[in-house]
Coordinates of C-alpha atoms in Angstrom, one line a residue:
Chain I
X1 CA 0.1 -0.1 -0.1
X2 CA 2.4 1.9 0.8
X3 CA 4.9 1.4 -1.9
X4 CA 2.1 1.8 -4.6
X5 CA 1.2 6.0 -2.9
X6 CA 4.7 6.1 -3.4
X7 CA 4.5 5.1 -7.0
X8 CA 1.6 7.5 -8.0
X9 CA 3.4 10.3 -6.0
X10 CA 6.4 10.3 -7.9
X11 CA 3.9 9.5 -11.0
X12 CA 2.0 12.6 -10.6
X13 CA 5.5 14.5 -9.5
X14 CA 6.9 13.4 -13.4
X15 CA 3.9 14.4 -15.1
X16 CA 3.1 17.9 -13.3
X17 CA 7.4 18.1 -14.3
X18 CA 6.8 17.2 -17.7
X19 CA 3.5 18.9 -18.3
X20 CA 6.0 22.1 -17.9
X21 CA 8.9 21.0 -19.8
X22 CA 11.1 23.1 -21.6
X23 CA 14.4 21.7 -24.0
X24 CA 17.4 23.4 -24.1
X25 CA 18.6 21.0 -26.1
X26 CA 16.1 21.6 -29.0
X27 CA 17.6 22.4 -32.2
X28 CA 16.5 25.9 -34.0
X29 CA 12.7 25.7 -35.4
X30 CA 14.1 27.8 -38.2
X31 CA 18.0 28.7 -39.3
X32 CA 18.1 32.3 -39.8
X33 CA 21.0 32.0 -41.8
X34 CA 21.3 31.5 -45.4
X35 CA 21.7 27.7 -46.0
X36 CA 17.9 27.7 -47.2
X37 CA 18.6 25.7 -50.3
X38 CA 20.7 23.5 -49.7
X39 CA 21.8 21.2 -52.0
X40 CA 21.0 17.6 -51.5
X41 CA 25.2 17.1 -51.8
X42 CA 26.4 14.6 -50.0
X43 CA 27.4 15.4 -46.2
X44 CA 30.9 14.7 -44.7
X45 CA 31.0 14.6 -40.9
X46 CA 33.7 16.3 -39.2
X47 CA 34.2 15.7 -35.6
X48 CA 36.4 18.8 -34.2
X49 CA 37.6 19.1 -30.7
X50 CA 37.2 22.6 -29.4
X51 CA 36.8 24.5 -25.5
X52 CA 33.4 25.9 -24.3
X53 CA 35.3 29.1 -24.6
X54 CA 34.6 32.6 -25.5
X55 CA 36.7 32.4 -28.9
X56 CA 34.9 28.7 -29.5
X57 CA 32.1 31.3 -30.1
X58 CA 33.2 32.4 -34.1
X59 CA 32.1 28.3 -35.1
X60 CA 29.4 28.2 -33.5
X61 CA 28.3 31.6 -35.0
X62 CA 29.3 30.0 -38.5
X63 CA 27.5 26.6 -38.3
X64 CA 24.9 28.9 -37.4
X65 CA 25.8 30.4 -41.1
X66 CA 25.6 27.3 -42.8
X67 CA 29.4 28.2 -43.9
X68 CA 30.5 24.6 -43.5
X69 CA 26.9 23.0 -45.5
X70 CA 28.2 24.9 -48.1
X71 CA 31.3 23.1 -48.6
X72 CA 30.0 19.8 -47.7
X73 CA 31.1 19.7 -44.1
X74 CA 28.6 18.7 -41.7
X75 CA 30.3 20.2 -38.8
X76 CA 30.1 18.0 -35.1
X77 CA 31.4 20.3 -32.4
X78 CA 32.9 18.3 -29.1
X79 CA 33.9 19.9 -26.6
X80 CA 37.2 19.7 -25.1
X81 CA 37.9 19.3 -21.4
X82 CA 41.3 21.5 -21.5
X83 CA 43.4 21.1 -24.4
X84 CA 45.5 18.2 -22.7
X85 CA 43.3 15.7 -24.2
X86 CA 42.3 17.1 -27.7
X87 CA 45.7 16.2 -28.6
X88 CA 45.1 12.3 -27.7
X89 CA 42.1 12.3 -28.9
X90 CA 42.9 13.2 -32.6
X91 CA 45.8 10.9 -32.4
X92 CA 42.8 8.2 -31.7
X93 CA 40.7 9.0 -35.2
X94 CA 37.6 9.9 -32.7
X95 CA 38.1 13.6 -33.8
X96 CA 39.9 15.3 -36.9
X97 CA 40.6 18.5 -35.8
X98 CA 40.8 20.3 -32.8
X99 CA 41.0 24.2 -32.1
X100 CA 44.3 24.7 -29.6
X101 CA 46.2 26.4 -27.8
X102 CA 49.6 26.6 -30.1
X103 CA 51.4 24.9 -27.0
X104 CA 49.9 21.8 -27.4
X105 CA 52.1 20.6 -31.4
X106 CA 54.9 21.9 -30.2
X107 CA 55.3 19.9 -26.9
X108 CA 53.7 16.8 -29.5
X109 CA 56.5 18.3 -31.3
X110 CA 59.0 17.2 -29.0
X111 CA 58.5 13.8 -29.0
X112 CA 57.7 13.2 -32.9
X113 CA 53.3 12.2 -32.1
X114 CA 53.3 13.8 -35.9
X115 CA 50.4 16.5 -34.8
X116 CA 50.7 18.9 -37.4
X117 CA 49.4 23.1 -36.8
X118 CA 47.6 23.7 -40.4
X119 CA 46.0 27.0 -39.7
X120 CA 45.4 29.4 -37.5
X121 CA 41.7 30.5 -35.6
X122 CA 42.2 33.3 -33.1
X123 CA 45.3 35.5 -32.8
X124 CA 45.6 37.9 -29.7
X125 CA 45.4 41.9 -30.4
X126 CA 48.4 43.6 -31.4
X127 CA 47.1 46.9 -30.1
X128 CA 44.3 47.8 -27.4
X129 CA 42.1 45.6 -25.3
X130 CA 44.5 42.1 -25.7
X131 CA 42.3 38.8 -25.3
X132 CA 43.7 38.4 -21.9
X133 CA 46.1 39.8 -19.2
X134 CA 48.0 39.7 -15.5
X135 CA 45.6 41.2 -12.7
X136 CA 45.8 41.9 -9.7
X137 CA 43.4 43.0 -6.5
X138 CA 43.4 47.7 -6.7
X139 CA 45.3 46.9 -3.0
X140 CA 48.0 44.6 -3.9
X141 CA 50.5 47.0 -4.5
X142 CA 51.0 45.0 -8.2
X143 CA 51.2 47.4 -10.7
X144 CA 53.4 46.3 -13.4
X145 CA 55.0 43.7 -15.1
X146 CA 58.4 43.9 -12.1
X147 CA 56.2 43.9 -9.1
X148 CA 55.5 40.1 -10.1
X149 CA 58.5 39.3 -9.1
X150 CA 58.7 36.7 -5.4
X151 CA 55.3 36.9 -6.6
X152 CA 52.0 33.8 -6.5
X153 CA 50.8 33.9 -10.0
X154 CA 47.9 31.6 -11.5
X155 CA 47.6 30.3 -14.9
X156 CA 45.1 27.7 -15.9
X157 CA 47.6 25.7 -17.5
X158 CA 51.4 25.6 -16.1
X159 CA 53.8 25.3 -18.9
X160 CA 52.3 27.1 -21.9
X161 CA 52.1 30.3 -23.5
X162 CA 50.1 31.9 -20.5
X163 CA 53.3 31.2 -17.6
X164 CA 56.0 31.1 -20.7
X165 CA 54.8 34.9 -21.6
X166 CA 54.8 36.0 -18.0
X167 CA 58.2 35.4 -17.1
X168 CA 59.4 37.0 -20.7
X169 CA 57.0 40.7 -20.3
X170 CA 58.7 40.6 -15.6
X171 CA 61.7 39.9 -17.1
X172 CA 61.8 43.0 -19.9
X173 CA 60.6 45.3 -16.8
X174 CA 63.3 44.7 -15.1
X175 CA 62.2 41.5 -13.0
X176 CA 63.4 38.0 -11.8
X177 CA 61.7 35.7 -13.8
X178 CA 62.3 32.4 -11.7
X179 CA 61.0 34.1 -8.9
X180 CA 58.2 33.7 -9.9
X181 CA 55.3 30.9 -8.0
X182 CA 53.1 30.1 -10.5
X183 CA 50.3 28.2 -9.3
X184 CA 47.3 26.5 -11.5
X185 CA 44.1 27.9 -11.2
X186 CA 40.7 27.6 -12.9
X187 CA 40.2 31.1 -15.1
X188 CA 36.1 30.6 -13.2
X189 CA 37.9 30.6 -9.6
X190 CA 40.0 33.2 -10.4
X191 CA 37.6 36.0 -9.5
X192 CA 37.1 34.1 -6.1
X193 CA 41.1 33.0 -5.3
X194 CA 42.2 36.2 -5.6
X195 CA 39.7 38.5 -2.9
X196 CA 41.1 34.5 -0.8
X197 CA 44.4 35.0 -1.3
X198 CA 45.3 31.8 -3.1
X199 CA 47.7 34.1 -5.8
X200 CA 48.6 37.7 -6.1
X201 CA 48.3 38.0 -9.1
X202 CA 46.5 35.8 -12.1
X203 CA 45.8 35.8 -15.6
X204 CA 42.7 35.5 -17.5
X205 CA 40.5 36.0 -19.7
X206 CA 36.9 37.8 -20.1
X207 CA 34.9 38.0 -18.9
X208 CA 37.0 37.0 -15.6
X209 CA 39.8 39.5 -16.4
X210 CA 36.2 42.0 -16.6
X211 CA 35.0 40.5 -13.3
X212 CA 37.7 41.6 -11.6
X213 CA 38.6 44.8 -13.2
X214 CA 35.1 45.7 -12.3
X215 CA 35.3 45.1 -8.6
X216 CA 38.8 47.9 -9.1
X217 CA 41.3 45.1 -10.0
X218 CA 44.1 46.5 -11.4
X219 CA 45.3 44.6 -14.9
X220 CA 49.3 44.2 -14.0
X221 CA 50.2 43.6 -18.1
X222 CA 48.8 42.0 -21.3
X223 CA 51.2 39.3 -21.7
X224 CA 51.5 38.0 -24.8
X225 CA 51.3 42.0 -26.2
X226 CA 53.4 43.1 -24.4
X227 CA 56.1 39.9 -25.7
X228 CA 54.7 38.5 -28.4
X229 CA 51.8 41.0 -29.9
X230 CA 49.7 39.0 -31.8
X231 CA 50.8 36.1 -30.5
X232 CA 47.8 33.5 -31.6
X233 CA 45.5 32.4 -29.0
X234 CA 44.2 29.3 -30.7
X235 CA 45.2 27.3 -33.6
X236 CA 43.9 24.6 -35.9
X237 CA 45.0 21.7 -35.3
X238 CA 45.4 18.0 -36.8
X239 CA 47.1 15.4 -37.7
X240 CA 50.3 14.4 -40.3
X241 CA 48.0 10.3 -40.7
X242 CA 45.2 12.8 -41.6
X243 CA 46.6 15.2 -44.2
X244 CA 48.3 11.7 -45.5
X245 CA 45.2 9.5 -46.1
X246 CA 42.7 12.3 -46.9
X247 CA 43.7 15.9 -47.9
X248 CA 40.7 16.2 -49.7
X249 CA 39.4 16.6 -46.6
X250 CA 41.7 18.9 -44.3
X251 CA 41.7 20.6 -48.0
X252 CA 37.9 21.7 -48.0
X253 CA 38.0 22.3 -44.0
X254 CA 40.4 24.2 -44.6
X255 CA 38.7 26.2 -47.2
X256 CA 35.7 26.2 -45.0
X257 CA 37.1 27.4 -41.4
X258 CA 39.2 30.3 -43.8
X259 CA 35.6 31.7 -45.4
X260 CA 34.1 30.8 -41.5
X261 CA 36.7 33.2 -39.8
X262 CA 37.0 35.7 -42.1
X263 CA 32.5 36.0 -42.1
X264 CA 33.6 35.7 -38.2
X265 CA 35.5 38.7 -38.0
X266 CA 33.1 41.2 -39.3
X267 CA 30.3 39.8 -38.0
X268 CA 30.6 40.4 -34.7
X269 CA 27.4 40.9 -33.4
X270 CA 26.5 37.2 -34.7
X271 CA 29.7 35.8 -32.4
X272 CA 28.3 38.2 -29.7
X273 CA 25.1 36.0 -29.9
X274 CA 25.9 32.5 -30.6
X275 CA 28.7 32.9 -27.2
X276 CA 25.9 34.4 -24.9
X277 CA 23.2 30.9 -26.5
X278 CA 26.0 28.5 -25.6
X279 CA 27.5 29.5 -23.1
X280 CA 24.4 30.5 -21.5
X281 CA 25.9 33.6 -20.1
X282 CA 23.4 36.9 -20.2
X283 CA 23.5 39.0 -22.9
X284 CA 25.5 41.8 -21.2
X285 CA 28.0 39.7 -20.5
X286 CA 28.8 38.5 -24.3
X287 CA 28.8 42.4 -25.3
X288 CA 31.3 43.1 -22.6
X289 CA 33.9 40.4 -24.1
X290 CA 37.1 41.1 -25.6
X291 CA 37.4 39.3 -29.2
X292 CA 40.1 38.3 -30.4
X293 CA 41.0 38.8 -34.4
X294 CA 39.6 35.4 -35.8
X295 CA 41.8 35.1 -39.1
X296 CA 42.9 31.4 -41.0
X297 CA 45.9 33.2 -41.9
X298 CA 49.2 32.1 -39.2
X299 CA 51.5 34.6 -41.4
X300 CA 50.9 37.2 -38.1
X301 CA 50.3 33.9 -35.5
X302 CA 54.3 34.2 -33.9
X303 CA 53.8 30.4 -33.1
X304 CA 57.9 31.0 -34.2
X305 CA 58.7 33.3 -31.9
X306 CA 56.7 31.3 -28.8
X307 CA 58.9 28.0 -29.6
X308 CA 62.3 30.3 -29.3
X309 CA 60.9 31.8 -26.1
X310 CA 60.6 28.2 -24.9
X311 CA 63.7 27.3 -25.7
X312 CA 65.4 30.3 -23.9
X313 CA 62.7 30.0 -20.6
X314 CA 63.6 25.6 -21.3
X315 CA 60.1 25.2 -21.3
X316 CA 61.2 22.7 -24.4
X317 CA 65.0 21.3 -25.3
X318 CA 65.1 22.1 -28.9
X319 CA 63.3 24.8 -31.2
X320 CA 60.5 22.7 -33.3
X321 CA 60.9 21.0 -36.3
X322 CA 58.3 24.5 -37.6
X323 CA 58.5 22.8 -41.1
X324 CA 56.4 19.8 -40.3
X325 CA 55.0 21.3 -37.3
X326 CA 53.2 23.9 -39.0
X327 CA 51.6 23.6 -42.9
X328 CA 49.7 26.1 -43.6
X329 CA 46.4 24.4 -46.0
Chain H
X1 CA 30.6 -8.9 6.6
X2 CA 33.3 -12.2 6.9
X3 CA 29.5 -13.6 9.0
X4 CA 30.1 -17.5 9.4
X5 CA 27.9 -19.0 7.3
X6 CA 27.4 -23.1 7.4
X7 CA 28.0 -23.0 10.9
X8 CA 25.1 -23.9 14.2
X9 CA 22.7 -25.0 11.5
X10 CA 20.2 -25.5 14.2
X11 CA 20.6 -21.7 15.4
X12 CA 18.9 -20.8 12.1
X13 CA 16.2 -22.5 12.3
X14 CA 15.5 -21.6 16.0
X15 CA 16.3 -18.3 15.0
X16 CA 13.8 -18.4 11.7
X17 CA 10.8 -19.1 13.8
X18 CA 11.5 -17.4 17.1
X19 CA 11.5 -14.1 14.1
X20 CA 7.8 -15.3 13.0
X21 CA 6.1 -15.2 16.5
X22 CA 7.5 -12.5 17.5
X23 CA 6.9 -10.7 14.4
X24 CA 3.8 -8.9 15.8
X25 CA 5.5 -8.2 19.2
X26 CA 7.5 -6.0 17.0
X27 CA 5.6 -4.7 13.7
X28 CA 4.3 -1.9 16.7
X29 CA 8.3 -1.3 17.9
X30 CA 9.7 -0.9 14.8
X31 CA 7.0 1.7 13.6
X32 CA 7.9 4.0 16.2
X33 CA 11.3 3.2 15.3
X34 CA 11.1 4.1 11.6
X35 CA 8.7 7.1 12.9
X36 CA 11.4 8.5 14.5
X37 CA 14.2 7.5 12.2
X38 CA 12.4 9.5 9.0
X39 CA 11.7 12.7 11.8
X40 CA 15.4 12.7 12.4
X41 CA 16.3 12.0 8.2
X42 CA 14.6 15.0 7.8
X43 CA 15.8 17.2 11.3
X44 CA 18.8 16.2 9.5
X45 CA 18.3 17.5 6.2
X46 CA 16.6 20.9 7.2
X47 CA 19.9 21.2 9.3
X48 CA 21.9 21.2 6.9
X49 CA 19.6 23.2 4.1
X50 CA 19.1 26.0 6.8
X51 CA 23.0 26.2 7.7
X52 CA 23.9 26.0 3.7
X53 CA 21.4 29.2 3.4
X54 CA 22.8 31.2 6.5
X55 CA 26.4 30.4 5.3
X56 CA 26.3 32.9 2.1
X57 CA 23.4 34.9 3.9
X58 CA 25.6 35.5 6.2
X59 CA 28.0 35.9 4.6
X60 CA 30.2 34.0 5.9
X61 CA 31.2 32.6 2.5
X62 CA 31.0 34.9 -0.9
X63 CA 27.2 34.5 -1.8
X64 CA 29.0 35.9 -5.4
X65 CA 30.3 32.5 -5.9
X66 CA 28.7 29.9 -3.4
X67 CA 24.8 30.1 -3.8
X68 CA 22.1 30.2 -0.9
X69 CA 19.8 26.6 -0.7
X70 CA 17.0 28.7 -2.3
X71 CA 18.8 29.5 -5.3
X72 CA 20.2 26.7 -6.5
X73 CA 17.1 24.8 -5.5
X74 CA 15.6 27.1 -7.8
X75 CA 17.6 26.3 -10.6
X76 CA 17.2 22.7 -10.0
X77 CA 13.6 23.4 -9.9
X78 CA 14.1 24.9 -13.8
X79 CA 16.7 21.8 -14.6
X80 CA 14.1 18.8 -13.7
X81 CA 11.5 20.3 -16.1
X82 CA 14.3 21.0 -19.3
X83 CA 14.0 17.8 -21.3
X84 CA 17.6 17.8 -21.6
X85 CA 18.6 17.1 -18.0
X86 CA 16.7 14.7 -18.3
X87 CA 19.0 13.0 -21.1
X88 CA 21.9 14.1 -19.3
X89 CA 21.3 12.2 -16.2
X90 CA 20.4 9.3 -18.8
X91 CA 23.6 9.5 -20.3
X92 CA 25.0 9.9 -16.6
X93 CA 23.3 6.5 -15.8
X94 CA 23.8 4.7 -18.7
X95 CA 27.7 4.8 -18.6
X96 CA 27.5 4.0 -15.2
X97 CA 25.4 0.7 -16.1
X98 CA 26.6 -0.5 -18.5
X99 CA 30.3 -0.1 -16.4
X100 CA 29.1 -1.4 -13.9
X101 CA 27.7 -4.5 -15.8
X102 CA 30.7 -4.7 -17.5
X103 CA 32.7 -5.1 -14.3
X104 CA 30.4 -7.1 -12.1
X105 CA 30.0 -10.2 -14.5
X106 CA 34.1 -9.8 -15.9
X107 CA 35.0 -9.9 -12.1
X108 CA 32.9 -12.8 -11.0
X109 CA 33.8 -14.9 -13.3
X110 CA 37.4 -14.7 -12.8
X111 CA 37.6 -13.9 -9.4
X112 CA 35.6 -17.2 -9.1
X113 CA 37.9 -19.0 -11.3
X114 CA 41.1 -17.7 -10.0
X115 CA 39.5 -18.1 -6.3
X116 CA 38.7 -22.2 -6.9
X117 CA 42.4 -22.9 -8.2
X118 CA 44.7 -22.2 -5.7
X119 CA 47.4 -21.8 -9.0
X120 CA 46.6 -19.0 -10.1
X121 CA 45.7 -17.1 -6.9
X122 CA 49.1 -17.5 -6.1
X123 CA 50.5 -16.7 -9.7
X124 CA 48.1 -13.4 -9.9
X125 CA 47.9 -11.9 -6.4
X126 CA 50.9 -9.6 -6.5
X127 CA 50.5 -9.0 -9.9
X128 CA 46.3 -7.6 -8.6
X129 CA 47.2 -6.1 -5.5
X130 CA 50.3 -4.1 -8.2
X131 CA 47.4 -3.5 -10.8
X132 CA 44.4 -2.9 -7.4
X133 CA 45.1 0.3 -6.2
X134 CA 46.5 2.0 -9.2
X135 CA 43.5 5.5 -9.4
X136 CA 41.3 4.9 -12.7
X137 CA 41.3 8.2 -13.2
X138 CA 44.7 8.5 -13.6
X139 CA 44.0 5.8 -16.4
X140 CA 41.5 8.8 -18.7
X141 CA 45.5 10.2 -21.2
X142 CA 45.5 6.4 -21.8
X143 CA 42.1 6.0 -22.7
X144 CA 41.3 9.1 -24.7
X145 CA 44.1 8.2 -26.2
X146 CA 42.3 4.4 -27.6
X147 CA 38.7 5.9 -27.7
X148 CA 39.3 9.7 -28.1
X149 CA 35.3 11.0 -26.7
X150 CA 34.0 7.7 -27.2
X151 CA 31.4 6.3 -24.3
X152 CA 34.4 4.2 -24.4
X153 CA 36.7 5.8 -23.3
X154 CA 34.4 6.2 -20.2
X155 CA 33.7 3.4 -19.5
X156 CA 37.3 2.2 -19.7
X157 CA 37.7 3.8 -16.5
X158 CA 33.9 3.3 -14.7
X159 CA 35.1 -1.0 -15.6
X160 CA 38.5 -0.6 -14.0
X161 CA 37.4 0.9 -10.8
X162 CA 34.4 -1.0 -10.0
X163 CA 35.9 -4.2 -10.7
X164 CA 38.6 -4.3 -8.5
X165 CA 36.0 -4.6 -5.9
X166 CA 33.8 -6.6 -6.6
X167 CA 36.5 -9.4 -7.9
X168 CA 38.3 -8.7 -4.3
X169 CA 35.5 -9.7 -3.2
X170 CA 34.5 -12.8 -5.2
X171 CA 37.9 -13.5 -4.8
X172 CA 37.9 -14.2 -0.5
X173 CA 34.1 -15.3 -1.1
X174 CA 35.1 -18.0 -3.0
X175 CA 37.5 -18.6 -0.3
X176 CA 35.2 -18.8 3.2
X177 CA 33.9 -22.1 2.0
X178 CA 34.0 -23.7 5.0
X179 CA 36.3 -27.1 5.0
X180 CA 33.7 -29.2 7.0
X181 CA 31.0 -28.4 4.2
X182 CA 33.2 -29.2 1.9
X183 CA 34.4 -32.1 2.8
X184 CA 30.8 -32.9 3.5
X185 CA 29.7 -32.2 0.2
X186 CA 32.6 -34.4 -1.6
X187 CA 32.1 -37.6 0.4
X188 CA 28.3 -36.8 -0.3
X189 CA 29.8 -37.1 -3.9
X190 CA 29.0 -34.0 -5.4
X191 CA 29.9 -33.1 -8.6
X192 CA 32.3 -29.9 -9.2
X193 CA 29.3 -28.4 -10.8
X194 CA 27.3 -28.9 -8.3
X195 CA 29.3 -28.0 -5.4
X196 CA 30.0 -24.5 -6.8
X197 CA 26.0 -24.0 -7.6
X198 CA 25.2 -25.4 -4.4
X199 CA 28.2 -24.1 -1.2
X200 CA 30.4 -22.8 -3.4
X201 CA 27.4 -19.7 -5.3
X202 CA 25.7 -19.5 -1.0
X203 CA 29.1 -18.5 0.4
X204 CA 30.2 -16.5 -1.9
X205 CA 27.0 -14.6 -2.3
X206 CA 27.3 -12.4 0.2
X207 CA 30.6 -10.9 -0.7
X208 CA 29.6 -10.6 -4.5
X209 CA 27.0 -8.6 -2.5
X210 CA 29.3 -6.6 -1.1
X211 CA 31.2 -6.4 -3.9
X212 CA 28.2 -5.2 -5.9
X213 CA 27.2 -2.5 -4.1
X214 CA 30.3 -0.9 -3.3
X215 CA 31.4 -1.0 -7.1
X216 CA 28.0 0.5 -7.9
X217 CA 28.4 3.4 -6.1
X218 CA 32.5 3.7 -8.1
X219 CA 31.0 3.4 -11.1
X220 CA 28.5 6.2 -10.2
X221 CA 31.6 8.3 -9.1
X222 CA 33.9 7.6 -12.0
X223 CA 30.7 8.4 -14.2
X224 CA 31.1 11.5 -13.7
X225 CA 34.4 11.8 -13.4
X226 CA 35.1 10.4 -16.7
X227 CA 31.9 13.0 -18.0
X228 CA 33.7 15.9 -16.4
X229 CA 37.6 14.9 -17.6
X230 CA 37.3 13.1 -20.9
X231 CA 34.3 15.2 -21.9
X232 CA 31.7 12.8 -22.7
X233 CA 29.0 14.3 -22.8
X234 CA 26.4 13.6 -19.0
X235 CA 26.0 15.5 -15.7
X236 CA 29.2 15.4 -14.9
X237 CA 30.2 17.6 -18.3
X238 CA 27.1 19.6 -17.3
X239 CA 29.0 20.8 -14.3
X240 CA 32.0 21.5 -15.7
X241 CA 30.2 24.1 -19.0
X242 CA 28.6 25.7 -15.9
X243 CA 31.3 25.9 -14.1
X244 CA 32.7 27.4 -17.4
X245 CA 30.5 30.4 -17.6
X246 CA 30.6 31.0 -13.8
X247 CA 26.9 29.9 -13.3
X248 CA 27.7 28.8 -9.9
X249 CA 23.7 28.1 -8.8
X250 CA 23.3 25.2 -12.0
X251 CA 27.0 24.0 -10.1
X252 CA 25.2 22.9 -7.2
X253 CA 22.5 22.3 -8.7
X254 CA 23.6 20.0 -10.8
X255 CA 26.4 18.6 -7.8
X256 CA 23.0 18.1 -5.5
X257 CA 21.2 15.5 -8.5
X258 CA 24.5 13.5 -8.7
X259 CA 24.5 13.3 -4.2
X260 CA 21.1 12.3 -5.0
X261 CA 21.1 10.0 -8.5
X262 CA 24.2 8.1 -5.5
X263 CA 21.9 8.3 -2.7
X264 CA 18.8 6.4 -4.5
X265 CA 21.6 4.0 -6.4
X266 CA 22.2 3.3 -2.6
X267 CA 19.5 3.1 -1.3
X268 CA 18.4 0.0 -4.4
X269 CA 21.4 -2.0 -3.9
X270 CA 21.1 -1.9 -0.3
X271 CA 17.5 -3.3 -0.6
X272 CA 18.7 -5.8 -3.2
X273 CA 21.2 -7.0 -1.2
X274 CA 18.5 -7.1 2.0
X275 CA 15.8 -9.1 -0.7
X276 CA 18.6 -12.0 -2.2
X277 CA 20.0 -12.7 1.4
X278 CA 16.9 -12.5 3.2
X279 CA 18.3 -16.0 4.2
X280 CA 21.7 -14.7 5.4
X281 CA 22.7 -14.4 9.0
X282 CA 24.2 -10.8 8.2
X283 CA 20.8 -9.8 7.3
X284 CA 18.2 -11.6 9.4
X285 CA 19.9 -10.4 12.3
X286 CA 19.7 -7.1 11.7
X287 CA 15.5 -8.0 11.8
X288 CA 15.9 -9.5 15.0
X289 CA 18.0 -7.2 17.1

């Protein structure tokens, strides 16, 4: 008796819940893009790993716009958790492309894993507001890069472009880069951890940089802009194996991405709207995010400079073989 | 869990009749006891919620990063009306169920075979003791290298962790067969198969059930961990997404959901354990005491 009552209760609750139910994953009723009369061409599904961050907005927006469909590609975005997993997943063949920091391929090159940068994705901004910065609390007494010497500074992953460029910026400002103590704090935790005193300064992108600055914090240095102006934030990565086996697919992807990124660069509103929907953040927050410079062109990506800097600070033993590592498609 | 099953068969029979005759007398006492139990449980939950509500309200922790109980529960209320939320619950439970099933079958078969053959036990002992303490999460890079972001990579992590829980229990359970009972069975000329079914299985069953209950909890933890760190779709991945968007009420709402799932799984497995082992001293003991 008791049991059947309980069952009834659960059923009633379920009925009640379902009657007012929504579906956040439902596809939008009609695509607002120009994809309208798609020819019945054969679509190739391509799995692309991308981080669930604001920069991915360009990809989401371009997909909605139907740019990839025009190139016969159906993109399936695999939300990668941190860049570290993307390279093993590429090597496993489960995904064909990844959008990730250039430091992954640089490290992979040291082990000859056959990971290739086939194109750019987004450069940091060579002037004005950059996409990330080292921030500190207003009363921390840290105002310039040299002040970071002997302090605790957080980055999201130690041993990549963040701490490397911070070291360089501190050195250029006359500080001792070896005296900085780096700690790993994921970006969303930065505002809370700064206030809690876990670290003295933090490297963070928007919206987390904005939260700290809005609460009276100071922007100490924009390490990318200060050391390698316009250094690439994210690149498009694949494997040598795919390049050899299916050059047509890589070429189609390259062509589509080049067009998508060019479109995204001149359609900021669409990108911001895609960020707001996909990251489920308020429109105002998406509007305040500093966007990078979207481009497929690797010419000004600064990867060689980053590699050389990595050798200078002994992050890697020898300069990567840029010829095999970077193959602009 | 190590209870002697086979000795004192008379005591068991005596206890059984005792339980039957006392059932009426005990029912009333049991009812007030269970009422008190429920009241205490409710008081515990209310106390927890009030403490939670007060922590951010009084500013003991920063309310911007730690939402109040009401805020979180409101978010949870919105979540449960979203179909995608239930799909994610389904995805997590699918991994959990598949992983647990594979681990249990593998562990039961291997545990029984290895446990019954002394040579195999000695030969595998060191390897088992070496492999067992390896944290499953440490295998994530290997799993991703093998299977990418597919469900198999999560299953590898789940099966590895929950396998040992069942395997070790079965191993000890199979070895726990009473010497007198074994000799009796042998002198009665029971075949090997009959001995496994009538002697080894009942002895090992309580061990297996314990292992299964432990493994069920471990499998859920690892299913969510895999989703968080590999990125397989499911509740774990949703937690990371909400976190990277700085949406703290959503994070805590999902954390509550994972806790409730764990609770339900534990209750279900306790019930299964009680039902399958209703004949066993350890379960009957609980009733009489």
